[in-house]
Structures are given as C-alpha cells and as structure tokens.
Amino acid sequence: MNQDQPGAVGVAPVTLDDVATHAGVSRQTVSNVLNAPHRVREGTRERVEAAIARLGYQPNRAARALRAQASRMIGYRIEPVHEESLASIHDRFLHALADAGREADHHLLLFTADDPAGELAACARLFRTGGVDGFVLYGIDHGDARPAALLKVGAPFAVFGRTDSDSGHCWADVDNVAGVADAVDHLIERGHRRVGFVGWPEGSGVGDRRAEGWRAALEEHGLLADCQRLDAQTHDTIAAGAAAGAKLLDLSDPPTAIVTVTDTLAVGVMRAAQGRGRVIGEDLAVVGFDDTPTARVLGLSSVRQPIEEVGRVIVEMLLARLPGVPHQPQTAAGPEGRLLRPSLVARGSSAAPYPSSST
Amino acid sequence: MNQDQPGAVGVAPVTLDDVATHAGVSRQTVSNVLNAPHRVREGTRERVEAAIARLGYQPNRAARALRAQASRMIGYRIEPVHEESLASIHDRFLHALADAGREADHHLLLFTADDPAGELAACARLFRTGGVDGFVLYGIDHGDARPAALLKVGAPFAVFGRTDSDSGHCWADVDNVAGVADAVDHLIERGHRRVGFVGWPEGSGVGDRRAEGWRAALEEHGLLADCQRLDAQTHDTIAAGAAAGAKLLDLSDPPTAIVTVTDTLAVGVMRAAQGRGRVIGEDLAVVGFDDTPTARVLGLSSVRQPIEEVGRVIVEMLLARLPGVPHQPQTAAGPEGRLLRPSLVARGSSAAPYPSSST
DNA sequence: GGGTGAAATTTTATCGTTCAAATCGCTTGA
DNA sequence: TCAAGCGATTTGAACGATAAAATTTCACCC
C-alpha cells in the first residue's frame, strides 16, 4: 500500500519459489525447465511452463550470475569521440553488438577509460568482479597490447581487427585488401589508367593492407608500373588529405582517380581537387573508405564495411567460447577468425566513365 | 594446475571472507569498511584497508547486486542507426553517460529493441529481473509514451528532452529556443535583415522550440514583420532540405541567411543554394543545428549541444533518485529538470558580414 | 565499583538461483 | 521377488555479499 515509489504499481517480484509452489513442484525442477528441459518429463514441463507464463516469472539476473558465475554481460570500452575523423562506423558496430547478444540474453556493458593502461585495468577489474563474462575489442591493430594482457587475466574476448600474431583468441576482420582492390577494379573498369592512393604511414596493419589492395589490383591489371609514384602517406585528417591530394595532383602526370584509406582523407583530396578547378566525378574520380554519413552527403563513393555482420560474428564467436553456457553444442568452438568482405558503394564521385588516356 | 583456460593465470578470486581472515575481523566489518566507513574504528579500518590492498580484493558485483537489490547498472536503448541523418550526437552522448557513471561504479547496459513496444517490454524485463536500476531515455518528445509506462513499472529514469507534462521524473534538456536565437542574433549582428528558417512540421516539441527561438530573436530585433514568410517546414532529409531551401530562395524577396533545425536540412539548403549559383557564406549565410562531423567538413556554422554536460547531469540526477545508494546525502534529490544552453560554432557558412539590405 | 549508553563488532538470516548428491518411482531381467 | 538400473524429482548446500539483530567493548559518570 505504502510503496516508496510514488506512482509505482509495485508488482512483487516473482521468484522461482513462487512458480514452484504454483506448479506443485520443487524449485530445482523449475530451474531445470529453464536450463535443462530435457531432464524434465513433458507433462511436468508443461505444467511448470504454464505457471511461469501465468505468473510472468523471469529469473533474477543477479542471483543467476552469482550462482552460475556468469553475468551474461559482454564488456566493451567506448572510446572518446575523435572529433577530427568522420567515423560513424562505431555507432553501427555498437548497435550490431548489442543486437547480437540479445537472443542469447547477453547484454553489452559499456565502460570508459582514459588511456590504454586504464582500459586494461578496467577490464581486469570488470572481469574479476564478475561484471562481465568477456570482452569485445575494437580497432585492434599491430602491436596492440590488449590481447596479451587479457589472455594473462584469463578473460575471454574477441576482437575486431587483427594483430601480427592472432593466436589464442578469436577475431573477425574486414578484408581490407579486397575492399580497396574492388575500388580500384571499379575505377579501371570505368576507363581509368592512372589510379592513385592516399594512405596512412606504413606500420599499421589496416593501412598496409589497404595499400596492398591498391597495389595488388593494379598489378592484376598490369598497371602497377604506370602508377608507381601515385601514392602518398599521411595521417588521418582532412587537412592532411588535402595536402596529399595536392601533391599527387600537382605531379607532371597526375592520377585521374584516387582511392583513399578513409573518407576523411577522401574529403581532403576532394577539397584539393576542387581548389584546382577540377570537377569531382568528371576530371577526377575519388573513392573513400568507411561509407560515413559525410560520404553520402558529398556523393563520395566509398567502400562500406559490413560492420553489422562483423558485430554478429564476433559476438557469436565470443559466446561460443564462454565456459559454462554451451548455447550451441558445436564441434569445438567454431573457427578462430573470420574475414568478411566489404562492398563498394558507388556514387557520383566515381560516376562518369573516364576517356582512357591510352586511346 | 589444470585450468580450463589454456593461458589463464587463474587467480583465485578473493572474497570478503579472505579479507576478513587476513585482517582478523569479521566479514561484516570488512563490508562496513566499504559501505559505511564511519561505523568502523579508525585502527580497524586501516587494518582492513591494508588487507584489501594486499589481497587486491574487489567486491563481486553479482553478490552485491543480489543482496542489496541494486545492480549498479543503468539501462539504455541504443537505436538503430538512422542512415539518412547525420547525427553523431549519439556517440558523444553515450560516451558521456558511460563516463558519468564511472565514479559511482555504475555502468551502462546497452540493449536494442525493434520498436517502441519492444523497448518498453525490454525495459520492464530488465528492471524486473534486476538487470538495471534505472534508465536513461534519449530523444524524448511530446506524446512519448515511455515516461508514463516506466512510471507504471516503477522504474526510476531520467530523460534527455521534455514531454508536454514532465512530472514525476527528472529531465535534462538543451535550451533549443536560446540555441536558435543565438544563431539568429549572430546573423543579424553580421548585417542580415532577412533571416529564414527551415524547420520540422509543427507538433514536435524540439522543432517547435527551435522555430520559437527564430521568431523570438527576430521579434527582439524588430525584424519579425520582414521575415514573416521566410520559413518552411519539412521532414529531416537532405532532399527535403534542398526542396525547402529552393522554395525560400526562389521567393521574390528571398532571405540572405537561413537557419535550419538540423545540419541535415542545412546541407540540403546549401545544395539548393549552390545549385542556384550562390556562394555559401557570401551570397547566403547558413547555420545548422547539432554540429555534426559533416558540418565541420563543410564549414557549416552550427549550434552545438552540450551533450557531454547533458549526459553528466542526467546520470547525476538519476543516481540521486535511486533508492538504497544515497551517494550524495543531498537535501532531497536535486532539481527535477535542468535546461542547458547550447553554443554556436561559427564557421565559413556564416562568416562574411552581409551588406545590410536596408542601407 | 558498577551502572549506563553509545560505539564497535560479530552473529544470524537472507537475497534468488544453480550445483551436487540423495531420494523416489518405475521398468527390466535373472 | 528382488536387485539393479535408470530417469525424474527433491533435498541440502553454496555462490558472495549486505541488513538487521545481537553482542561485546569501551568511555563516562555518579
């Protein structure tokens, strides 16, 4: 009558015991109906299920977590928004993760950290206090210390991306080589023969693989020699992209198309080109990477990562490795890694066929 | 020796009992050191704290949640990414929320839902199963059914935005009126006398308040009569913004500056203007709302919401209302609502002073 | 010195579930 | 007929913490 919450209806929480009483069985039988139905005779099971439905029972997460030593939570560090870049990939990824866990009643626990060390400390703490069963790591690359550290703590995890030695943990990644190669193919198909590339400084796995995609596709078409000097490396800002674009466009024999390692750099390249009076999509074709909202706005062709699928796959792999909750009695635990193919979204910036310079 | 995790170091989890033994006190005393230090004598407290530090003890979340009936989790529904709009506000907001809870050891639990009904079901379930202590609701507006539904369930919550009747729950909102008014002031200061507005159809609280800001600022400067017909309403896509912009620009006496209710619409307006040969920032000033990454890229002036602060304030208010964990022994529970002032980020799109048409 | 009351600490019970072992009921085969 | 065996169900204990009640310790005063 006199609840603490003013407008609260105050439904008394229904427990296993309540269900057991109503169904005329013991607590444990109700538990079995939920967690190991095969152990329960059909008639009993139906009776219990009826009681569960009638009372609207739902197991208490804390109690379950305490006893089963499994919180059904997946930890994820959300990074500070990097103001300079255009990434919205992140939003999509988060949603995919949260959605992927839903069916198995696993939820995402978000946390923040100030730096890599802080992140590891937070992970260790969350894991040891039973706050989460495992982690998803985003944007991993060569030399990342996190996988080793988490292995040491004993926390299960799955990563988006690859390090130089992907052993002992599962990963999913986008096929960056294929993504950029597709972009190059697309441009060559439209008649371009001089295709440039603006990438990151060597050393990042992601950047190197994207550059590799450019090189491989050119080689495939026998154009690598023509494009030898048509690449530039710089860091990921619009201004840097503009500078790199300027450099390429001011060559004596400039590229007629440029692929970039990110949309951010592509925007810079477009700026540089427009500053030189070129019309994007006619005088110069540009293809970016990530398919950000900005790309859409600017009509920039871009390689779109199948983030939703990555999220799904990652959670799937992670859950399969969690001890205790063998949702799918798979053979062992599925493959260690999965490589997913991105897709090119062609827009105006690479629209018009280019009058081949060799004809 | 024979752990299940191959590389796991397998640190045996430290419990309250371990600490108690090492410190030579009872379990409850250790608990008190953590939750009610004033009840423990200084000498004892120091001894216990030393033991805690030595053993690296950290309380188990599940056990604590079960006993204290408080999970220290805040629920948040992450919505599917709306491909058409440019919002990145969301990312910032999420980060702010996660960060705000950190100090009080509260974490964010992310979940998804297919529709409003599904969201409410998920909320009710999460709350009743003890998965979360309360919720943060995003993007609330007139006629939103969620507050009433949550009140009925008895779940504490705080919202970003306002409904028509904000009673019984706490809210934080951005002062939309002031935000747009600032934009208009800024334009008038630069010499503009005919300032248009592209907004949403009437009926949304947010949209109406932004329109109100436009009207109020004009009135303040005695310019409302001149700008009577300079507004348009449409839904939030770039194409629609372009159409609305075209409509205003094709008037016999068109505006020299246009404020829009979102960056998305501003981008549309810019397109329409450029399609008519106008140079943005010289022939036509444009100011958007949200300060999206795209705005930065395009040099679009925009009203920036203090999302980080909103997140902080919301979590603060929510935590203050949670029963059981009186972190701050405040008077009652702080104010019911807070209105935060956005700030204008001026860029090229509204840069040049306009030769006043009345001179 | 002993009574008093407040402060410090311990004891006991409990949160809601699942695990492990024990029990019950029924079929089967010698 | 009874032991063995197996599946279904129940019992008892435990997960790791906190609330509430009970107890001890201690300072203080007459």
Coordinates of C-alpha atoms in Angstrom, one line a residue, chain B residues 39-243:
Chain B
R39 CA 30.9 2.8 11.6
V40 CA 34.3 1.4 11.9
R41 CA 37.0 2.5 14.3
E42 CA 40.0 4.1 12.6
G43 CA 42.5 1.5 13.6
T44 CA 40.4 -1.4 12.4
R45 CA 39.6 0.4 9.2
E46 CA 43.2 0.9 8.4
R47 CA 44.0 -2.7 9.1
V48 CA 41.1 -3.9 6.8
E49 CA 42.1 -1.5 4.1
A50 CA 45.6 -2.8 4.2
A51 CA 44.3 -6.3 3.8
I52 CA 42.1 -5.2 0.9
A53 CA 45.0 -3.6 -0.8
R54 CA 47.4 -6.5 -0.1
L55 CA 44.9 -9.1 -1.5
G56 CA 43.7 -6.9 -4.3
Y57 CA 40.1 -7.5 -3.2
Q58 CA 37.2 -6.2 -5.2
P59 CA 33.6 -6.9 -4.3
N60 CA 31.7 -9.3 -6.5
R61 CA 29.1 -7.4 -8.4
A62 CA 26.6 -10.2 -8.6
A63 CA 26.6 -11.0 -4.9
R64 CA 26.3 -7.4 -4.1
A65 CA 23.5 -6.9 -6.5
L66 CA 21.6 -9.8 -5.2
R67 CA 21.8 -8.9 -1.6
A68 CA 21.5 -5.1 -2.0
Q69 CA 18.8 -5.4 -4.7
A70 CA 20.8 -2.9 -6.8
S71 CA 22.7 -3.8 -9.9
R72 CA 24.6 -0.6 -10.3
M73 CA 23.6 -0.6 -13.9
I74 CA 21.8 1.9 -16.0
G75 CA 19.9 0.7 -19.0
Y76 CA 20.0 2.5 -22.3
R77 CA 18.4 1.5 -25.5
I78 CA 20.6 2.1 -28.5
E79 CA 18.6 2.8 -31.5
P80 CA 19.3 1.5 -35.0
V81 CA 21.5 4.0 -36.9
H82 CA 19.3 6.2 -39.0
E83 CA 21.1 6.2 -42.3
E84 CA 19.6 9.3 -43.6
S85 CA 20.5 11.7 -40.9
L86 CA 24.0 12.8 -39.8
A87 CA 23.6 12.5 -36.1
S88 CA 26.8 11.8 -34.2
I89 CA 25.5 13.4 -31.2
H90 CA 24.6 10.0 -30.2
D91 CA 28.2 8.8 -29.9
R92 CA 29.1 11.7 -27.7
F93 CA 26.1 11.2 -25.5
L94 CA 26.8 7.5 -25.0
H95 CA 30.3 8.3 -24.0
A96 CA 29.2 11.0 -21.6
L97 CA 26.8 8.6 -20.0
A98 CA 29.2 5.8 -19.6
D99 CA 31.8 8.2 -18.2
A100 CA 29.4 9.9 -15.8
G101 CA 28.6 6.6 -14.1
R102 CA 32.2 5.6 -13.7
E103 CA 32.9 7.3 -10.5
A104 CA 29.9 5.9 -8.7
D105 CA 30.8 2.5 -10.1
H106 CA 27.7 2.5 -12.2
H107 CA 27.9 1.1 -15.7
L108 CA 25.8 1.4 -18.8
L109 CA 23.8 -1.6 -20.0
L110 CA 23.0 -1.4 -23.7
F111 CA 20.1 -3.1 -25.2
T112 CA 18.2 -3.0 -28.5
A113 CA 14.6 -3.2 -29.4
D114 CA 12.7 -3.3 -32.7
D115 CA 10.0 -0.7 -31.9
P116 CA 8.6 1.3 -29.0
A117 CA 6.6 -1.5 -27.7
G118 CA 9.6 -3.8 -27.8
E119 CA 11.6 -1.2 -26.0
L120 CA 9.1 -0.9 -23.2
A121 CA 8.9 -4.7 -22.9
A122 CA 12.7 -4.9 -22.7
C123 CA 12.8 -2.1 -20.1
A124 CA 10.2 -3.8 -17.9
R125 CA 12.0 -7.1 -18.2
L126 CA 15.4 -5.6 -17.4
F127 CA 14.1 -3.8 -14.4
R128 CA 12.1 -6.7 -13.0
T129 CA 15.0 -9.1 -13.4
G130 CA 17.3 -6.8 -11.6
G131 CA 19.4 -6.2 -14.6
V132 CA 19.3 -2.5 -14.2
D133 CA 18.4 0.0 -11.5
G134 CA 17.1 2.6 -13.8
F135 CA 17.0 4.0 -17.3
V136 CA 18.2 6.9 -19.4
L137 CA 15.8 7.8 -22.2
Y138 CA 17.1 9.7 -25.2
G139 CA 15.3 11.9 -27.7
I140 CA 12.1 12.2 -25.9
D141 CA 9.5 14.5 -27.2
H142 CA 5.8 15.4 -26.9
G143 CA 3.5 12.4 -26.8
D144 CA 6.2 9.9 -25.9
A145 CA 4.6 7.0 -24.1
R146 CA 7.7 5.8 -22.4
P147 CA 7.7 8.0 -19.3
A148 CA 4.2 7.0 -18.3
A149 CA 4.9 3.4 -18.9
L150 CA 8.1 3.4 -16.9
L151 CA 6.4 5.2 -14.0
K152 CA 3.8 2.5 -14.0
V153 CA 6.5 -0.2 -13.9
G154 CA 8.1 1.7 -11.0
A155 CA 11.5 2.0 -12.7
P156 CA 13.5 5.1 -12.0
F157 CA 14.6 7.0 -15.0
A158 CA 15.8 10.3 -16.4
V159 CA 15.3 11.7 -19.8
F160 CA 17.1 13.8 -22.3
G161 CA 14.4 16.1 -23.7
R162 CA 10.9 17.1 -22.5
T163 CA 7.4 15.8 -22.9
D164 CA 4.4 18.0 -22.6
S165 CA 4.0 17.0 -19.0
D166 CA 7.3 16.4 -17.3
S167 CA 6.0 15.3 -13.9
G168 CA 7.3 12.6 -11.7
H169 CA 10.6 12.2 -13.4
C170 CA 13.8 14.2 -13.9
W171 CA 14.9 15.5 -17.2
A172 CA 17.7 17.5 -18.8
D173 CA 17.3 19.3 -22.0
V174 CA 19.1 21.7 -24.3
D175 CA 17.7 25.2 -24.5
N176 CA 16.6 25.0 -28.1
V177 CA 15.0 28.4 -28.0
A178 CA 18.2 30.0 -26.9
G179 CA 20.2 28.0 -29.3
V180 CA 18.4 29.1 -32.4
A181 CA 18.0 32.6 -31.1
D182 CA 21.8 32.8 -30.7
A183 CA 22.2 31.8 -34.3
V184 CA 19.8 34.4 -35.4
D185 CA 21.5 37.1 -33.3
H186 CA 24.8 36.1 -34.8
L187 CA 23.4 36.6 -38.3
I188 CA 21.8 39.9 -37.5
E189 CA 25.0 41.1 -36.0
R190 CA 26.6 40.3 -39.3
G191 CA 24.2 42.6 -41.1
H192 CA 21.5 40.2 -42.2
R193 CA 17.9 41.5 -42.1
R194 CA 16.1 38.8 -43.8
V195 CA 16.7 35.6 -41.9
G196 CA 14.8 32.5 -42.9
F197 CA 14.1 29.3 -41.1
V198 CA 13.7 25.7 -42.2
G199 CA 12.2 23.5 -39.6
W200 CA 10.1 20.5 -39.0
P201 CA 6.4 20.2 -39.2
E202 CA 4.6 21.6 -36.2
G203 CA 3.9 19.2 -33.3
S204 CA 7.3 18.2 -32.1
G205 CA 8.4 19.9 -29.0
V206 CA 12.0 20.2 -30.1
G207 CA 11.2 21.5 -33.6
D208 CA 8.6 24.0 -32.2
R209 CA 11.0 25.4 -29.7
R210 CA 13.7 25.9 -32.3
A211 CA 11.2 27.7 -34.5
E212 CA 10.2 29.7 -31.5
G213 CA 13.8 30.7 -31.0
W214 CA 13.9 32.1 -34.5
R215 CA 10.7 34.0 -34.1
A216 CA 11.7 35.4 -30.7
A217 CA 15.1 36.6 -31.8
L218 CA 13.6 38.3 -34.8
E219 CA 10.9 39.9 -32.7
E220 CA 13.6 41.1 -30.3
H221 CA 15.3 42.9 -33.1
G222 CA 12.0 44.2 -34.6
L223 CA 12.5 42.2 -37.7
L224 CA 9.7 39.7 -37.4
A225 CA 7.5 41.5 -39.9
D226 CA 10.2 41.5 -42.5
C227 CA 10.7 37.8 -42.2
Q228 CA 7.1 36.7 -41.9
R229 CA 7.0 34.3 -44.8
L230 CA 10.6 33.2 -44.6
D231 CA 10.1 29.9 -43.0
A232 CA 9.3 26.4 -44.3
Q233 CA 8.6 23.1 -42.7
T234 CA 9.7 19.7 -43.8
H235 CA 11.0 16.3 -42.6
D236 CA 14.6 15.6 -41.8
T237 CA 16.3 14.6 -45.0
I238 CA 18.8 16.3 -47.3
A239 CA 16.5 16.1 -50.2
A240 CA 13.7 17.7 -48.3
G241 CA 16.1 20.4 -47.1
A242 CA 17.0 21.2 -50.6
A243 CA 13.4 21.5 -51.7

